[in-house]
Coordinates of C-alpha atoms and ligand atoms in Angstrom, one line a residue:
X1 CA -6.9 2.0 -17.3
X2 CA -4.3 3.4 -19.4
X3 CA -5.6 5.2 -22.7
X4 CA -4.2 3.8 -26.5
X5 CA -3.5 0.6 -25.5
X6 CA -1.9 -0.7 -28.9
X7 CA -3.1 -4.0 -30.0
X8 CA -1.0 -7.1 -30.8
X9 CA -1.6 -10.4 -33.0
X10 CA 0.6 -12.5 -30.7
X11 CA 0.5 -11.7 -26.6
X12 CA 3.1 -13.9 -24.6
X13 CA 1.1 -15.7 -22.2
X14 CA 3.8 -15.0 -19.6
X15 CA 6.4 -12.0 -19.2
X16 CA 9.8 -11.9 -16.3
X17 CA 10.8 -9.0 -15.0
X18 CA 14.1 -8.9 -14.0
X19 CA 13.7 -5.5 -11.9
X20 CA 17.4 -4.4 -11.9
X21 CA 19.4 -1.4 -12.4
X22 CA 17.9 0.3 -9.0
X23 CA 21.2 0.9 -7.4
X24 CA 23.0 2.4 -10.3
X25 CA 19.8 4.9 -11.2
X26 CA 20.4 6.1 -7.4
X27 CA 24.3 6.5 -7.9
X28 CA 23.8 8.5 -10.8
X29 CA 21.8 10.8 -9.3
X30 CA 24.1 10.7 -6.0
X31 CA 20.9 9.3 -3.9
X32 CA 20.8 6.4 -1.6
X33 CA 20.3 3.0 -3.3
X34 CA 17.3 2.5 -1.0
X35 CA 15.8 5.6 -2.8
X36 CA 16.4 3.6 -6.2
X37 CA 14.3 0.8 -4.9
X38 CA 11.8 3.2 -4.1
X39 CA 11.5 4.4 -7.5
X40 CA 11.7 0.7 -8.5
X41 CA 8.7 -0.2 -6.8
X42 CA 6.4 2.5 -8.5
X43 CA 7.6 1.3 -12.0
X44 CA 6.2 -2.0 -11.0
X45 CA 3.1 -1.3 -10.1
X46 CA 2.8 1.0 -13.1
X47 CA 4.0 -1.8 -15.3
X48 CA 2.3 -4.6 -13.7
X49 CA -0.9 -2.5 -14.3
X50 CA -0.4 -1.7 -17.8
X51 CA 0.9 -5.3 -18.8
X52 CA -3.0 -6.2 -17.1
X53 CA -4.5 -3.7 -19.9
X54 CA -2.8 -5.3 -22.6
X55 CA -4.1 -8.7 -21.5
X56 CA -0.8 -10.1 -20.1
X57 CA -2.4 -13.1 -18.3
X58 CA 0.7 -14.0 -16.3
X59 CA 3.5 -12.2 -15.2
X60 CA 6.2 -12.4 -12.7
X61 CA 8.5 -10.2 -11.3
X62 CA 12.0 -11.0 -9.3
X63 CA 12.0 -8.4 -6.6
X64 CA 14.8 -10.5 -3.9
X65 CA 16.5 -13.1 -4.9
X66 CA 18.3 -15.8 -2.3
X67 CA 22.1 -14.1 -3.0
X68 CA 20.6 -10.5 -2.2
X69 CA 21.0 -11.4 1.9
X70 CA 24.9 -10.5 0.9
X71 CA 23.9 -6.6 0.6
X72 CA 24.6 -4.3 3.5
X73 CA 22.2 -5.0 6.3
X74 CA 20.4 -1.1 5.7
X75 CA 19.6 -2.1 2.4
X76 CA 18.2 -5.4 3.1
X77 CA 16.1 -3.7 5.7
X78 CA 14.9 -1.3 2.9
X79 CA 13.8 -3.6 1.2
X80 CA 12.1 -5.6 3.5
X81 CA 10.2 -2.5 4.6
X82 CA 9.4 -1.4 0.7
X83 CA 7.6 -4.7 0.6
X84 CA 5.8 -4.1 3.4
X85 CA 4.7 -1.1 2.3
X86 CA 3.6 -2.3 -0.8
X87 CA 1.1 -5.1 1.2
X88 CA -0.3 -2.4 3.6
X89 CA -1.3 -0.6 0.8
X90 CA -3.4 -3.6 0.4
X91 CA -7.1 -1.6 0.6
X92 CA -6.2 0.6 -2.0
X93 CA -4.4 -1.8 -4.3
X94 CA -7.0 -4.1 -3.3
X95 CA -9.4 -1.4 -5.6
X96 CA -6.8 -2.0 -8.6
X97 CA -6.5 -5.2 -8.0
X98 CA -10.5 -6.2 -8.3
X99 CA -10.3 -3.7 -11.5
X100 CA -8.0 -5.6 -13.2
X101 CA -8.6 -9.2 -10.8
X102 CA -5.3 -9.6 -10.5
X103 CA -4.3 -12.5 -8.1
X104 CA -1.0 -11.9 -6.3
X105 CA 1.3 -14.9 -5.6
X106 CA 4.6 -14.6 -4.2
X107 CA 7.0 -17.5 -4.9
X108 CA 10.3 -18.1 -3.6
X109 CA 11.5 -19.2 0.4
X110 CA 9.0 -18.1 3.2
X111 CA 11.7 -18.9 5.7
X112 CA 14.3 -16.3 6.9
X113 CA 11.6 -13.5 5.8
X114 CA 10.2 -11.1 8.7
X115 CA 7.0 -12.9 10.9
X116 CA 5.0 -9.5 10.0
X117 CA 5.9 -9.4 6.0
X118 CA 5.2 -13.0 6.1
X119 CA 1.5 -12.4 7.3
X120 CA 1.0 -9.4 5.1
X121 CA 2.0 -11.9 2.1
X122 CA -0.7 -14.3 2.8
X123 CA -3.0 -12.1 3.5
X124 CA -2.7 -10.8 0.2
X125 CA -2.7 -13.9 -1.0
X126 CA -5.8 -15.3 0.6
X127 CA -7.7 -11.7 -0.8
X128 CA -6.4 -12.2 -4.2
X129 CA -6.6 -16.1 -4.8
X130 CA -10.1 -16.0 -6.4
X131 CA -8.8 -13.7 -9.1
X132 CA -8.7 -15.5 -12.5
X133 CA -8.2 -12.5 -15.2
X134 CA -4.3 -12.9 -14.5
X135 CA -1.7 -13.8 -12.2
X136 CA 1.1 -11.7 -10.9
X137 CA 3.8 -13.9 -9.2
X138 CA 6.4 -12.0 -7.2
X139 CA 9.8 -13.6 -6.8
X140 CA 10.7 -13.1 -3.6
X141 CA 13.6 -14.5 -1.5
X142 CA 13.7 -16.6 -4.8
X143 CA 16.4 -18.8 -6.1
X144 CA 16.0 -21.1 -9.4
X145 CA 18.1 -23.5 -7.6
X146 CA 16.5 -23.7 -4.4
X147 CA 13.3 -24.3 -6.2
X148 CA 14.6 -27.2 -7.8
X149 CA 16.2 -28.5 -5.2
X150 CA 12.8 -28.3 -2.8
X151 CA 11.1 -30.2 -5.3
X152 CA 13.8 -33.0 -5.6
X153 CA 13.7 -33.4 -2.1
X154 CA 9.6 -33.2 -2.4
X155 CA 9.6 -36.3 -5.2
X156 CA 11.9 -38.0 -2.8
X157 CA 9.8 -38.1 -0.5
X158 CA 6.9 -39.1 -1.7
X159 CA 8.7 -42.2 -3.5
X160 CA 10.3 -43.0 0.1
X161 CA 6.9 -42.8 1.6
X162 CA 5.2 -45.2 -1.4
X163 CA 3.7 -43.0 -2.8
X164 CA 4.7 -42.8 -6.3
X165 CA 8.0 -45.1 -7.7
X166 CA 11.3 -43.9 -9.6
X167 CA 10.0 -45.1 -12.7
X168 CA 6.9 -42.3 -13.0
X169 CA 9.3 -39.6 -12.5
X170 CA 8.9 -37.3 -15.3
X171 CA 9.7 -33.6 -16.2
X172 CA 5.7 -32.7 -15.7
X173 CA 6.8 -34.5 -12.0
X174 CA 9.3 -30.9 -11.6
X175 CA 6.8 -28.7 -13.2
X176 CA 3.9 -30.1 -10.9
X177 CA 6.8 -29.8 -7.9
X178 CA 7.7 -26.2 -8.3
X179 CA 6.4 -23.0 -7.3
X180 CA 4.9 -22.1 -10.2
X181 CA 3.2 -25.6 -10.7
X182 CA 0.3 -24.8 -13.3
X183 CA 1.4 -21.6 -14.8
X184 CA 3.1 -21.5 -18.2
X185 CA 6.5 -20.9 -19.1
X186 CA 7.3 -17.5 -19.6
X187 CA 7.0 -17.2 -23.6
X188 CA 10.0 -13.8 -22.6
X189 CA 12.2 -12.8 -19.9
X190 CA 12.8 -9.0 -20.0
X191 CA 16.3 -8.2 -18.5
X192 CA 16.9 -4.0 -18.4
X193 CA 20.3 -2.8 -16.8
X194 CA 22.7 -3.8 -19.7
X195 CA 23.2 -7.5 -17.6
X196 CA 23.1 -10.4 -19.7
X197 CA 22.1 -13.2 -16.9
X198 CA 19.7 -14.8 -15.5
X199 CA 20.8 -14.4 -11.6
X200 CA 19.0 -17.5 -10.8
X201 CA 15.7 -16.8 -12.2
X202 CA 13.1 -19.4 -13.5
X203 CA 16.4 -21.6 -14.6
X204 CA 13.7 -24.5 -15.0
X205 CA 10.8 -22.5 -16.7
X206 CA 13.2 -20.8 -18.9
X207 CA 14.4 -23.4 -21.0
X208 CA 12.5 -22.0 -23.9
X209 CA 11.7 -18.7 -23.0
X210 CA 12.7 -15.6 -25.2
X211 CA 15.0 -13.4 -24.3
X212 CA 15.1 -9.3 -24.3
X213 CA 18.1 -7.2 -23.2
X214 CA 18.3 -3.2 -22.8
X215 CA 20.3 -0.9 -20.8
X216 CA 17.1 1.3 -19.7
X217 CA 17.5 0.8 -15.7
X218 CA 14.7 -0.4 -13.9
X219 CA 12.9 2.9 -12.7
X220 CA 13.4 4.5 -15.8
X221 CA 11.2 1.3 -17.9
X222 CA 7.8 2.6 -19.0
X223 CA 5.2 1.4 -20.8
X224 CA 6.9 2.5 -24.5
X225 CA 9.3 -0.6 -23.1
X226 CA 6.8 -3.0 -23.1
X227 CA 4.9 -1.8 -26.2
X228 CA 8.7 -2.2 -27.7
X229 CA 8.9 -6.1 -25.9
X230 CA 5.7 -6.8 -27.6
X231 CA 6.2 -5.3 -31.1
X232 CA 10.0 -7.6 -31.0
X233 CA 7.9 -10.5 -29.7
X234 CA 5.6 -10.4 -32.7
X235 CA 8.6 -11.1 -34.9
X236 CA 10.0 -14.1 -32.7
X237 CA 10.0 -17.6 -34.3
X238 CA 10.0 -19.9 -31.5
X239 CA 10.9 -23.5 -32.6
X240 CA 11.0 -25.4 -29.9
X241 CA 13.9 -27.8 -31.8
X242 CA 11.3 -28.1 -34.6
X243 CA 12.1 -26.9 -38.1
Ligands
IPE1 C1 17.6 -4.5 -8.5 O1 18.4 -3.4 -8.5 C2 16.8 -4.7 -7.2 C3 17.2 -5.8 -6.4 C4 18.2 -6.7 -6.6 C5 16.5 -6.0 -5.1 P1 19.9 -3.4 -8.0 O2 19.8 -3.0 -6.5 O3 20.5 -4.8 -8.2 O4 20.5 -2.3 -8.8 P2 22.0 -2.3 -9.4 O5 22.2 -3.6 -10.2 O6 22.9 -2.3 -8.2 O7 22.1 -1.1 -10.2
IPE2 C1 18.9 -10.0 -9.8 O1 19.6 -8.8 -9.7 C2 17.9 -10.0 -8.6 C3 16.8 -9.1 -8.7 C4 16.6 -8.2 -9.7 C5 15.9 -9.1 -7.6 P1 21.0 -8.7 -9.0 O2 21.5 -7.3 -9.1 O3 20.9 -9.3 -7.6 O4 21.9 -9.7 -9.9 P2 23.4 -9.7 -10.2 O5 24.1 -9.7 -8.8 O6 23.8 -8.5 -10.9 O7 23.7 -11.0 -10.9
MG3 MG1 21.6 -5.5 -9.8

């Protein structure tokens, strides 16, 4: 458990991570971009860990999105193997994990990923689903769009098969159709790496979601950054087209 864990009067429910700046960290260091997402991958575990201290109860992370199949194939692979790496480490992070009962769901296409990353990620699912202190969602081989468009073709189906008609299609009919169906919105979408986008990211969920921008690149975020998101968040006044 980290030590002086500052306390808050608001906490967001629900933080995104848009983990990005790897690449250019590398570059400016003259490493290989894999060796940025190396780096990457420590920072969010350490974060993850520490947003669990604070009492974060939900938090997701966008690690590979659906466009990110357009990098060279060596960095893909990286990537693919980082992950893996991550799952394996299951026994021990399966120690963090009960400490702070985090359960791990991964969101985002199952298809196209590798059979043996595949049965690492339910694995860790199935060890972690019983968790109820928070949730950690990782977004992975995620697209906003795709989502959307799986649950369309979901609600279709079940009018064309009787089930429900046009007419008791509502928004709560997307929410309950998407992959994070019972979660809350994120309340703030953390974007480091002086972007100013989304990159197909919760497009649905974020329709109200704060947002916080900084040119700190991914492996160089620390805790200070989230203490910083938190004290900004305090002084947010979210309307919600109220007054
Ligand atoms: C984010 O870092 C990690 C992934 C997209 C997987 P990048 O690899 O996009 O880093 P930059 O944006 O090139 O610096
Ligand atoms: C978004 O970062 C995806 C992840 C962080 C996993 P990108 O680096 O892929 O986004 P763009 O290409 O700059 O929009
Ligand atoms: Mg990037």
């Amino acid at each position: 458990m980290s030590d002086n864990i500052p306390q808050f009067e608001v906490l967001p429910q629900h933080i995104g991570f848009i983990m990005d700046g790897n690449g250019r960290w590398a570059k400016e260091r003259g490493l290989e971009r894999s060796a940025g997402h190396k780096e990457g991958a420590k920072v969010f575990r350490r974060i993850g860990e520490y947003c669990a201290d604070v009492g974060i109860k939900y938090l997701t992370f966008y690690a590979f999105s659906t466009e990110n199949w357009n990098r060279p194939k060596k960095e893909v692979l990286a990537l693919m193997n980082l992950f893996k790496e991550y799952l394996r480490e299951g026994d021990t992070r399966t120690g963090e994990n009960t400490i702070r009962q985090m359960r791990l769901r991964f969101i985002g296409e199952r298809e196209g990923l590798p059979k043996d990353l595949l049965k690492l990620i339910e694995k860790a699912e199935r060890e972690t689903a019983h968790y109820e202190k928070m949730t950690v969602n990782i977004a992975l081989n995620y697209g906003g769009r795709a989502e959307i468009t799986h649950a369309v073709k979901d609600i279709a189906q079940m009018v064309k098969d009787g089930k429900m008609d046009v007419s008791d299609i509502t928004e709560q009919t997307i929410c309950d159709n998407i992959y994070t169906a019972g979660q809350p919105d994120p309340d703030i979408i953390v974007r480091p790496s002086g972007e100013y986008r989304l990159s197909n990211f919760l497009p649905w969920q974020s329709a109200y979601s704060e947002f916080w921008f900084s040119n700190v690149l991914w492996p160089d975020f620390t805790e200070e950054h989230v203490n910083e998101i938190l004290r900004d968040y305090q002084k947010r006044n979210r309307r919600f087209g109220g007054v």
